[in-house]
GROMACS .gro file of C-alpha atoms in nm:
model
  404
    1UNK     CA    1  -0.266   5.796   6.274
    2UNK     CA    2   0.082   5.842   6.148
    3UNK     CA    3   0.304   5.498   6.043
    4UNK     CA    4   0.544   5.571   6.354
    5UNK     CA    5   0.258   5.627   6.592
    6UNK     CA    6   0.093   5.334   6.476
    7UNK     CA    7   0.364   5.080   6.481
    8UNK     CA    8   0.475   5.186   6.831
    9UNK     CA    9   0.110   5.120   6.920
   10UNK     CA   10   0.153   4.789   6.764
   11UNK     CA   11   0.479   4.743   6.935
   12UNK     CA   12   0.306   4.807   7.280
   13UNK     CA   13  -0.003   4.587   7.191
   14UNK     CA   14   0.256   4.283   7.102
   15UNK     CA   15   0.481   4.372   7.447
   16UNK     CA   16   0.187   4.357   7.598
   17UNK     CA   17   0.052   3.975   7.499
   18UNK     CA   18  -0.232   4.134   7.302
   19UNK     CA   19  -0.100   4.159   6.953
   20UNK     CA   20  -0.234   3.858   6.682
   21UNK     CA   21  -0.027   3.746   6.432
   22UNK     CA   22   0.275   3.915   6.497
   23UNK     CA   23   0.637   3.789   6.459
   24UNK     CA   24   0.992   3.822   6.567
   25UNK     CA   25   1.066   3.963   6.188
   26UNK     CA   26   0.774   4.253   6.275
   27UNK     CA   27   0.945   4.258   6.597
   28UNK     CA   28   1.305   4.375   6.416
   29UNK     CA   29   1.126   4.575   6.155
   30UNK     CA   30   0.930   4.753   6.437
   31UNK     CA   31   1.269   4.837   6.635
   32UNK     CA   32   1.463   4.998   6.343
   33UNK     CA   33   1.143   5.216   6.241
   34UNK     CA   34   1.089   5.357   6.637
   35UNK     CA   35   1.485   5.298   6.708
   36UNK     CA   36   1.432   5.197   7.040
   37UNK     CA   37   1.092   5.239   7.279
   38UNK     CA   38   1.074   5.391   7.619
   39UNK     CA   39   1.043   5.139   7.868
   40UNK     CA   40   0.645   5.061   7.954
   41UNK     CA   41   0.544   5.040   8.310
   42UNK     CA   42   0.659   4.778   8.499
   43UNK     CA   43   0.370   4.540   8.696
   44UNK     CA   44   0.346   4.652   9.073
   45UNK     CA   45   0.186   4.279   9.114
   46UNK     CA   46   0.491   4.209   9.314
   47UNK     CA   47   0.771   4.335   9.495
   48UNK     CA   48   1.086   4.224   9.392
   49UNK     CA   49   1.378   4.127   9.574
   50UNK     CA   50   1.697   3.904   9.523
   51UNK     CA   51   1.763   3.825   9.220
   52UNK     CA   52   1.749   3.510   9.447
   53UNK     CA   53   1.617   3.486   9.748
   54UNK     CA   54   1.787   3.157   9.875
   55UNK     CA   55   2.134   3.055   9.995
   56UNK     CA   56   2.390   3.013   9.729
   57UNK     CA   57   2.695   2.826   9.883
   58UNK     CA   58   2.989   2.805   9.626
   59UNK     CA   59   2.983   2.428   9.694
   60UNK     CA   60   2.620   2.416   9.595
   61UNK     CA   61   2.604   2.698   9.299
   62UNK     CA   62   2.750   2.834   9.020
   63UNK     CA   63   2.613   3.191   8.980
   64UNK     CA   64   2.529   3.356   8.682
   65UNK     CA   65   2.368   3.730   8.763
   66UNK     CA   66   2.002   3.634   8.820
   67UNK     CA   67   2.075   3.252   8.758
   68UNK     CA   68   2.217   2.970   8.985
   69UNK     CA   69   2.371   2.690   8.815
   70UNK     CA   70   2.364   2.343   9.048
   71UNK     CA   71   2.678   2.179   9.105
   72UNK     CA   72   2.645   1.842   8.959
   73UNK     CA   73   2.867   1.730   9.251
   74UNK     CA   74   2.587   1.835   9.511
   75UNK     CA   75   2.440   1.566   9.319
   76UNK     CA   76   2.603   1.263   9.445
   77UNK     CA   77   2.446   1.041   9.703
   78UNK     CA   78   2.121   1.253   9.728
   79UNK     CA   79   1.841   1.041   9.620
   80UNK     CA   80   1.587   1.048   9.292
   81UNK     CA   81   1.523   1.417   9.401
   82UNK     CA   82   1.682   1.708   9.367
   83UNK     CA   83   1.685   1.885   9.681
   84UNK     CA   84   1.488   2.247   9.695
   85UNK     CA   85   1.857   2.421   9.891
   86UNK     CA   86   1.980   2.247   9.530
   87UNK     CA   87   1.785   2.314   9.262
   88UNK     CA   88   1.834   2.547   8.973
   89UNK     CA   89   1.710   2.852   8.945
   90UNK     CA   90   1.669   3.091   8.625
   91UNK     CA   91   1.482   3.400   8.658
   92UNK     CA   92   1.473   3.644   8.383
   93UNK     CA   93   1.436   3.966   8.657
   94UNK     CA   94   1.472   3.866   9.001
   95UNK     CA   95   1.244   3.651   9.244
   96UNK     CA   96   0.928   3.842   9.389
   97UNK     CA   97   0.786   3.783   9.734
   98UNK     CA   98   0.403   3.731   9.715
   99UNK     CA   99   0.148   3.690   9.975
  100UNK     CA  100  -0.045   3.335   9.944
  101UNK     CA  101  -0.337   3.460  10.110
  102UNK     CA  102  -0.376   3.755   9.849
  103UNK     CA  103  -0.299   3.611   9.542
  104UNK     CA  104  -0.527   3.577   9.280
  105UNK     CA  105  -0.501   3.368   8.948
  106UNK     CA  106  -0.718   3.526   8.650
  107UNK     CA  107  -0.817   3.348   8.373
  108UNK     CA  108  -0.948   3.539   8.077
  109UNK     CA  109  -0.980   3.567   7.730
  110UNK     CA  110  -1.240   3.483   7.397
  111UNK     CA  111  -1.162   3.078   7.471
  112UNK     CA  112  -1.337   3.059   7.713
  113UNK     CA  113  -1.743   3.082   7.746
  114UNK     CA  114  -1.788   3.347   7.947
  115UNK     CA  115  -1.600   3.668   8.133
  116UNK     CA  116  -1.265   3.658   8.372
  117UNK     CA  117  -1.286   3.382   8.625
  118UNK     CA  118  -1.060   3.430   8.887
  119UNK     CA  119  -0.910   3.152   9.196
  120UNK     CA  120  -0.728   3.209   9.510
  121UNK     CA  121  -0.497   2.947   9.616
  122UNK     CA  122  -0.763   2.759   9.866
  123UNK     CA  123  -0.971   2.746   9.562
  124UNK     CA  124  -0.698   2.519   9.390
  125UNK     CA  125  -0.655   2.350   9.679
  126UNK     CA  126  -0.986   2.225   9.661
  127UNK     CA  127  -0.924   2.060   9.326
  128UNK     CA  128  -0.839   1.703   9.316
  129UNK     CA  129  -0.424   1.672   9.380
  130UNK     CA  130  -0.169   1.509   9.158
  131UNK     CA  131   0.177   1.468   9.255
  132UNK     CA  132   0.424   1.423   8.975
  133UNK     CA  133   0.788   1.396   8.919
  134UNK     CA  134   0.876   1.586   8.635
  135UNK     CA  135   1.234   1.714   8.506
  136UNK     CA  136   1.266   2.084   8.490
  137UNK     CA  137   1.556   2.209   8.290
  138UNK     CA  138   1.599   2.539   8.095
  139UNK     CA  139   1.662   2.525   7.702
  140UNK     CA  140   1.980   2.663   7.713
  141UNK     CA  141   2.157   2.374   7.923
  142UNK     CA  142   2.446   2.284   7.864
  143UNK     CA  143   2.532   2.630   7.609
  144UNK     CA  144   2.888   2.646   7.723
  145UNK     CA  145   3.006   2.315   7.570
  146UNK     CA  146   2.900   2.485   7.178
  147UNK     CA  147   3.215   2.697   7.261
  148UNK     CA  148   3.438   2.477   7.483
  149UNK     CA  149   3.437   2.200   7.313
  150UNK     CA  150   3.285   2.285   6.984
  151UNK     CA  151   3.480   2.588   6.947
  152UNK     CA  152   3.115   2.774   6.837
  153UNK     CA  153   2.993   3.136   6.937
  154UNK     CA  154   2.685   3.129   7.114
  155UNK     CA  155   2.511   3.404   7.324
  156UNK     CA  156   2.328   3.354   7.652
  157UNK     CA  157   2.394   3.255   8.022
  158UNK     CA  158   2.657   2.983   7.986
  159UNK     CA  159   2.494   2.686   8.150
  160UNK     CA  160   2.742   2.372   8.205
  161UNK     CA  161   2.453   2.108   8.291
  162UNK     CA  162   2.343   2.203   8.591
  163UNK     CA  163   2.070   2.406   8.493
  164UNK     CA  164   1.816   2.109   8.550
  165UNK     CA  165   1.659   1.886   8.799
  166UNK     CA  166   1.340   1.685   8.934
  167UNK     CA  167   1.105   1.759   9.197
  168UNK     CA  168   0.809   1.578   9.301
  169UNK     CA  169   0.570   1.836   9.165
  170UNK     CA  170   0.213   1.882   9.348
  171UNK     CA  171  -0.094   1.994   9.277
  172UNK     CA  172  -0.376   2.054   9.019
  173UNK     CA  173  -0.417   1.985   8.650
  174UNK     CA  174  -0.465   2.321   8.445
  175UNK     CA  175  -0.707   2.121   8.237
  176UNK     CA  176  -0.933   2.078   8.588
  177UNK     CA  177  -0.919   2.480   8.603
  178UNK     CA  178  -0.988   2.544   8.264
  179UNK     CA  179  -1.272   2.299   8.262
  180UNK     CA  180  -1.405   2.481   8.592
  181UNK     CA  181  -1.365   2.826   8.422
  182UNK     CA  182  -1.573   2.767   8.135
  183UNK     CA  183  -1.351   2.674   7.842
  184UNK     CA  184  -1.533   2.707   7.468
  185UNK     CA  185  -1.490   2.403   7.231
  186UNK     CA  186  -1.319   2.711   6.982
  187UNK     CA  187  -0.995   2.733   7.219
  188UNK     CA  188  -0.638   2.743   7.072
  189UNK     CA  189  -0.383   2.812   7.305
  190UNK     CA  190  -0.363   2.936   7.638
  191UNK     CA  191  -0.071   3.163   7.763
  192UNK     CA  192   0.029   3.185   8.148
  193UNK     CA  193   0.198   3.444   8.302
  194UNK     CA  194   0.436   3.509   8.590
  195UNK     CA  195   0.397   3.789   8.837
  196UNK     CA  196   0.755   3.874   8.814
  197UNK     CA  197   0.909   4.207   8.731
  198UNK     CA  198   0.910   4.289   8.332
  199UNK     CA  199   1.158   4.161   8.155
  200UNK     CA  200   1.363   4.463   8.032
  201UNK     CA  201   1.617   4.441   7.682
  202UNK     CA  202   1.787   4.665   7.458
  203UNK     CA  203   1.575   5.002   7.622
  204UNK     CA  204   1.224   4.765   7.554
  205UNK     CA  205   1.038   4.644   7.791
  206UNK     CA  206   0.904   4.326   7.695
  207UNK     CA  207   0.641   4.280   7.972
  208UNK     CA  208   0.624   3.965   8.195
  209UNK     CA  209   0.720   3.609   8.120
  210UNK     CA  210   0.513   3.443   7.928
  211UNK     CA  211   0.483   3.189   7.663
  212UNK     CA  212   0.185   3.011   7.502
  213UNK     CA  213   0.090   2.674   7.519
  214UNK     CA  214  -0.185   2.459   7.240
  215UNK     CA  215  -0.475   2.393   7.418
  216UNK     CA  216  -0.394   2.011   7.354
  217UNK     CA  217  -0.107   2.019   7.584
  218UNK     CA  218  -0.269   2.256   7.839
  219UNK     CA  219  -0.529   1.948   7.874
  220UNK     CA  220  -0.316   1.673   7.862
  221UNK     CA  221  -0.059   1.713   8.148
  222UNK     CA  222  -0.015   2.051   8.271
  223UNK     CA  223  -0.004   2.137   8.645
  224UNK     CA  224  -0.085   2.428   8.864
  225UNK     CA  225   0.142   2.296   9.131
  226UNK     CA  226   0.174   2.430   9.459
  227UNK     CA  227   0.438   2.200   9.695
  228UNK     CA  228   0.759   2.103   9.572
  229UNK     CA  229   0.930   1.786   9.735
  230UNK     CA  230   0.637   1.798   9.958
  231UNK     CA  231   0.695   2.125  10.107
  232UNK     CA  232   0.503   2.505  10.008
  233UNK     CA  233   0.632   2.596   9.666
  234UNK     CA  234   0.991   2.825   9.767
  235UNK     CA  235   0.977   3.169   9.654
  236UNK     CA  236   1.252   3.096   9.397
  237UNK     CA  237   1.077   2.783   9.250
  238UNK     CA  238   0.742   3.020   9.211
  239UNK     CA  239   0.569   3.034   9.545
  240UNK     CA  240   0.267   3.026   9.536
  241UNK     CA  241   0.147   2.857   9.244
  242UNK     CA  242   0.354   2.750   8.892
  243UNK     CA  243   0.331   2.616   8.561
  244UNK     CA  244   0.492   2.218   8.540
  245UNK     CA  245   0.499   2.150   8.158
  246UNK     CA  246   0.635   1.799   8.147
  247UNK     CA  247   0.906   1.728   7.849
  248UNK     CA  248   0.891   2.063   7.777
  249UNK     CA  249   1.189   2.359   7.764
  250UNK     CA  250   1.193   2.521   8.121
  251UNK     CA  251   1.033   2.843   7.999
  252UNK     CA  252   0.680   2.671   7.944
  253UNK     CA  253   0.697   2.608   8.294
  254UNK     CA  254   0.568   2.963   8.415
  255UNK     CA  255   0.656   3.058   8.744
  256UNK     CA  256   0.449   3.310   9.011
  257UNK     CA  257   0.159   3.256   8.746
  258UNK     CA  258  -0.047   3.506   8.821
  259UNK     CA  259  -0.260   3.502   8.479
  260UNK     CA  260  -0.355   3.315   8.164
  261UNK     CA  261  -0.504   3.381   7.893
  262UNK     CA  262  -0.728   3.136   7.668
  263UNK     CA  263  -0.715   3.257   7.341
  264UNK     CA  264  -0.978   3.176   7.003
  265UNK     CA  265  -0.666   3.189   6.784
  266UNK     CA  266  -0.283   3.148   6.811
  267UNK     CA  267  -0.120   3.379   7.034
  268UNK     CA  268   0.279   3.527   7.043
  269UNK     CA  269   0.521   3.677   7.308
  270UNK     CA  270   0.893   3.738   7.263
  271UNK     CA  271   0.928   3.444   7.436
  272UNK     CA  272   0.815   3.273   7.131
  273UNK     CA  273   0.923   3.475   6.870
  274UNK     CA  274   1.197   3.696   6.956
  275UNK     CA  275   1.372   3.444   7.227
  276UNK     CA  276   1.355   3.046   7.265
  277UNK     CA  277   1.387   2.969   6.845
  278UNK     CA  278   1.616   2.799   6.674
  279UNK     CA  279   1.831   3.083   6.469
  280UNK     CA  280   2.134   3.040   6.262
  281UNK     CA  281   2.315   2.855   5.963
  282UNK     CA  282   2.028   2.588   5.806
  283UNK     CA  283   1.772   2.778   5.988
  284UNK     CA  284   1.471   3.006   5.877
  285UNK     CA  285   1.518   3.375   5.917
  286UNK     CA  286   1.264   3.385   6.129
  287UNK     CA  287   1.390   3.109   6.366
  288UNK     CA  288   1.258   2.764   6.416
  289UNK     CA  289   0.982   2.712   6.708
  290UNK     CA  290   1.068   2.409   6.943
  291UNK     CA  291   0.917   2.323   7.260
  292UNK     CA  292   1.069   2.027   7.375
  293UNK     CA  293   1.436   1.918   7.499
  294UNK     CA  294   1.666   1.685   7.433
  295UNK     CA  295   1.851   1.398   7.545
  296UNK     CA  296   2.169   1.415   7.774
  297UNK     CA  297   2.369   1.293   8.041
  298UNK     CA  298   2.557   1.390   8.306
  299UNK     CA  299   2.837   1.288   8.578
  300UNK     CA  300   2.786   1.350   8.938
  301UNK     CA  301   3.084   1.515   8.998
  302UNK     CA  302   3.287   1.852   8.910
  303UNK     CA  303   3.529   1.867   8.594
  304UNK     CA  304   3.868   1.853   8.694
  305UNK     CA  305   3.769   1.593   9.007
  306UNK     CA  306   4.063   1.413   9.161
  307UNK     CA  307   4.045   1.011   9.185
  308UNK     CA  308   4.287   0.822   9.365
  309UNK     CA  309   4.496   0.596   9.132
  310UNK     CA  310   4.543   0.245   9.180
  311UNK     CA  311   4.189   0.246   9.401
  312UNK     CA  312   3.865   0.093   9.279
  313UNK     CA  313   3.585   0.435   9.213
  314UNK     CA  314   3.220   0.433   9.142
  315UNK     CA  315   3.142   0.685   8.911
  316UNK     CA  316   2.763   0.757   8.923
  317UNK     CA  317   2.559   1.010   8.721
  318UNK     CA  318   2.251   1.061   8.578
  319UNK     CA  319   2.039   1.090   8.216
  320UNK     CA  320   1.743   1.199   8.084
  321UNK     CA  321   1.599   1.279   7.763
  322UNK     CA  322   1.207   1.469   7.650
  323UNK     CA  323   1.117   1.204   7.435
  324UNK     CA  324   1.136   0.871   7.683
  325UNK     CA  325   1.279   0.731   7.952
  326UNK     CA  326   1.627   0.594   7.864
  327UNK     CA  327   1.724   0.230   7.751
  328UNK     CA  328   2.097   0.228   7.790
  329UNK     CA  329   2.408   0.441   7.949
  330UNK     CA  330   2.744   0.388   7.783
  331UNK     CA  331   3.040   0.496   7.992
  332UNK     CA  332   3.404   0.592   7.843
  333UNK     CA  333   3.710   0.632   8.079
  334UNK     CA  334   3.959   0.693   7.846
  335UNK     CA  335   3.854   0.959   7.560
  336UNK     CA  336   3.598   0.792   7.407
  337UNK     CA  337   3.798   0.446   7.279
  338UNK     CA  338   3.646   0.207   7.415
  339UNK     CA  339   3.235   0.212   7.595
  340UNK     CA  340   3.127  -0.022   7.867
  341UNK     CA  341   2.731  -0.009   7.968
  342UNK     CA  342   2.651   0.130   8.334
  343UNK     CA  343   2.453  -0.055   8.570
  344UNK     CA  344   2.120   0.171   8.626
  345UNK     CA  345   1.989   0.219   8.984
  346UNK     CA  346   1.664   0.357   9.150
  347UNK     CA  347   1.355   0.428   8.965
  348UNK     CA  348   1.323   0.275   8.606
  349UNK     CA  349   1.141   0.467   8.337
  350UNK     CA  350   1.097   0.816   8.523
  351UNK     CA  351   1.226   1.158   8.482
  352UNK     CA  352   1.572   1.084   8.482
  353UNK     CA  353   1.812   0.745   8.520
  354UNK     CA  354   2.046   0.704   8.777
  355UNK     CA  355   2.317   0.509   8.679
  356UNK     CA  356   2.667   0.389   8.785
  357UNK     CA  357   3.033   0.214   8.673
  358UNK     CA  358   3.293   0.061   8.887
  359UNK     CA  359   3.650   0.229   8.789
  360UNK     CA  360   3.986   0.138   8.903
  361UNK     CA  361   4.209   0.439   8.708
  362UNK     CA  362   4.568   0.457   8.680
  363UNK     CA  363   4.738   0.769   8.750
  364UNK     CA  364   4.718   1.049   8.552
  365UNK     CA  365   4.470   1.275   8.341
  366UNK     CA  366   4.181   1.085   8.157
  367UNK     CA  367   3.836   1.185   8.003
  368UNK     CA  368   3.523   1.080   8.099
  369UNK     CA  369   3.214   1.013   7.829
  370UNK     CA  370   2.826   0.896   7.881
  371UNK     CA  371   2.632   0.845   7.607
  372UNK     CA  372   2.254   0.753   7.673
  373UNK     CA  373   1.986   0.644   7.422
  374UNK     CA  374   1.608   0.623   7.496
  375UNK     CA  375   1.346   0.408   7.420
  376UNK     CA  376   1.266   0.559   7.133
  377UNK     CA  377   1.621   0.504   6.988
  378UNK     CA  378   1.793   0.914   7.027
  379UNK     CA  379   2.113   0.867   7.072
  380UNK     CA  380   2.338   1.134   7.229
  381UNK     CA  381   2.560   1.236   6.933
  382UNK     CA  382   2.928   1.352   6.940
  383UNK     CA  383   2.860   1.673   6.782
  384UNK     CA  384   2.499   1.892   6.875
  385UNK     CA  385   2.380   2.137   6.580
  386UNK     CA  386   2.473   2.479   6.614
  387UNK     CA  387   2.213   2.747   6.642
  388UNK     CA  388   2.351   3.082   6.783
  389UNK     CA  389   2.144   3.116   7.104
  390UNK     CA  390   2.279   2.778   7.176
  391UNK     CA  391   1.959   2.628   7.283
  392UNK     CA  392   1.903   2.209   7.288
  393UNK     CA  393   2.293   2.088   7.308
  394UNK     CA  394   2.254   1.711   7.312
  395UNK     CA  395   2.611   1.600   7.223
  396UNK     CA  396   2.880   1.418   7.482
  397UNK     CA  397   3.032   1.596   7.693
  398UNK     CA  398   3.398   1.523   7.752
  399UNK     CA  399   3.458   1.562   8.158
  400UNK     CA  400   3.834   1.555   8.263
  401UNK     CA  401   3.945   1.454   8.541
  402UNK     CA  402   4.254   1.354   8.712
  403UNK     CA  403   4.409   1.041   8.919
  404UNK     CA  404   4.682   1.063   9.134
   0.00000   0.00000   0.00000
């Protein structure tokens, strides 16, 4: 075979989940050889339609083309929860509708003991059921303040915070299903992936979402859930069955998983190599893997909000950060001078922590800071490193607002 029609087969095979060893830099070398592939065919699993299939009131959502950005202001007063009419939702395509009763979840590959296995939802019903609440909250969160108030080019959808939230997450532990489907002691990772449409770029199609997991975290605390805040998963949030990686960057949690593969030896996607790395000044070439997110907080309530002056205010809002729950919430009023510590509220030690500061402002424009630090001792600093897909921002965010 000829060196073009060989590395477009190599292309394909990597597009396609099934290449070993291959990396974003073979990725880029593979592009300028072929200069550009036709588009592969697109998975008929689903149909699509959308990009998002539920209401998106201007009071709820910022919209971003196939993303909807929550309002941190639909925040206030609405329990531990975020509500499902609420909650984010990124989708790489657009949402497809599935039929439950059809569906069919296929696990395959040389980690496990034997051939395909395959479950239907009652199946994983019959599994024992764990309810969990677990943040969800894409890597790129908060990638508008590296240019507003960083003054730093960044590419990507330009999240303010909103693109995050908790659910009560139920249903079945992936390491249960694994387990059941005959997983060898030689496993390395296993990869889910959604039943979306293919994620199309730059004339390539890259196949459907997916991104590899080690086989340590698969087992640990993983879940195939199937209700969200006690209700059928929505078809935006994955109906019927999706990936929950706790403390992990949104895009581990695979929705509409309609396969996954358990490999013998690492395995790659763009969504590993080509996307969701660390790129940029201080960097490798190749990017720096990461898998988990950060610390941050957030007000519960729009920039540019309106107080009135002279009147006693409760400013409430919530943090959260990967590596713990949080110890502390610092609150500025005016610039970041002087810090006085919130009072937290609700549930200690979980997901997030709700928190809240008594304010009596005098008229006129001031800035609003919170700074959290967890029990392991992160601190949210005043400046997040730049990397130019702006993934991870941890830094304060400076929130004006207004009294009058």
């Amino acid at each position: 075979m000829d060196e073009v029609g060989y590395d477009e087969r190599r292309l394909r095979q990597w597009t396609a989940g099934q290449a070993r060893g291959f990396s974003r830099r073979d990725f880029l070398a593979l592009s300028a050889v072929l200069g550009g592939v036709a588009a592969l065919p697109a998975s008929a699993a689903a149909a699509a339609v959308g990009p998002i299939v539920k209401p998106l009131p201007p009071e709820l959502f910022t919209v971003f083309g196939t993303n909807a950005e929550m309002r941190w202001s639909a925040l206030r007063d609405q329990g531990f929860h975020v509500p499902i009419d609420r909650f984010f939702v990124r989708n790489h395509t657009s949402t497809p509708i599935i039929d439950g009763a059809a569906w069919r979840l296929e696990i395959f590959g040389a980690g496990l003991r034997g051939g395909p296995v395959t479950f239907g939802l009652d199946d994983l019903k019959r599994f024992p059921a764990e309810s969990h609440s677990v943040a969800v909250e894409c890597a790129g969160n908060g990638r508008s303040y590296y240019t507003k108030q960083q003054g730093q080019t960044v590419s990507g959808t330009a999240w303010g915070l909103g693109a995050v939230g908790v659910a009560r997450w139920r249903g079945v532990r992936l390491g249960h299903v694994l387990r059941r489907a005959g997983l060898a002691p030689h496993a390395v990772d296993v990869q889910p992936e959604g039943l979306d449409p293919h994620y199309v770029t730059g004339g390539v199609d890259l196949g459907p979402v997916r991104r590899p997991l080690p086989i340590g975290k698969a087992l640990d605390d993983v879940l195939l859930a199937y209700e969200m805040n006690g209700e059928p998963l929505p078809a935006d949030h994955g109906y019927p069955v999706r990936v929950i990686v706790p403390h992990w960057i949104g895009i581990a949690s695979i929705k509409w998983v309609g396969r996954i593969e358990v490999s013998a030896e690492p395995l790659f996607s763009p969504w590993n190599t080509q996307f969701y790395r660390l790129f940029g000044e201080g960097y490798p070439a190749e990017g720096q893997p990461f898998d988990r997110q950060v610390i941050k907080s957030a007000f519960e309530l729009d920039p540019g909000a309106t107080f009135p002056a002279g009147v006693r205010s409760t400013l409430r809002g919530r943090s959260w950060s990967a590596s713990g729950p949080i110890r502390r919430v610092e609150v500025s009023t005016d610039g970041g001078t002087t810090w006085r510590r919130a009072r937290p509220f609700g549930p200690v030690g979980g997901a997030w922590q709700r928190w809240e500061l008594d304010w009596k402002p005098a008229a006129g424009s001031h800035e609003l800071l919170a700074r959290a630090t967890d029990v392991r001792g992160n601190t949210q600093p005043d400046v997040a490193r730049h990397n130019t897909l702006g993934y991870l921002f941890d830094a304060v965010v400076r929130v004006p607002v207004t009294a009058a």
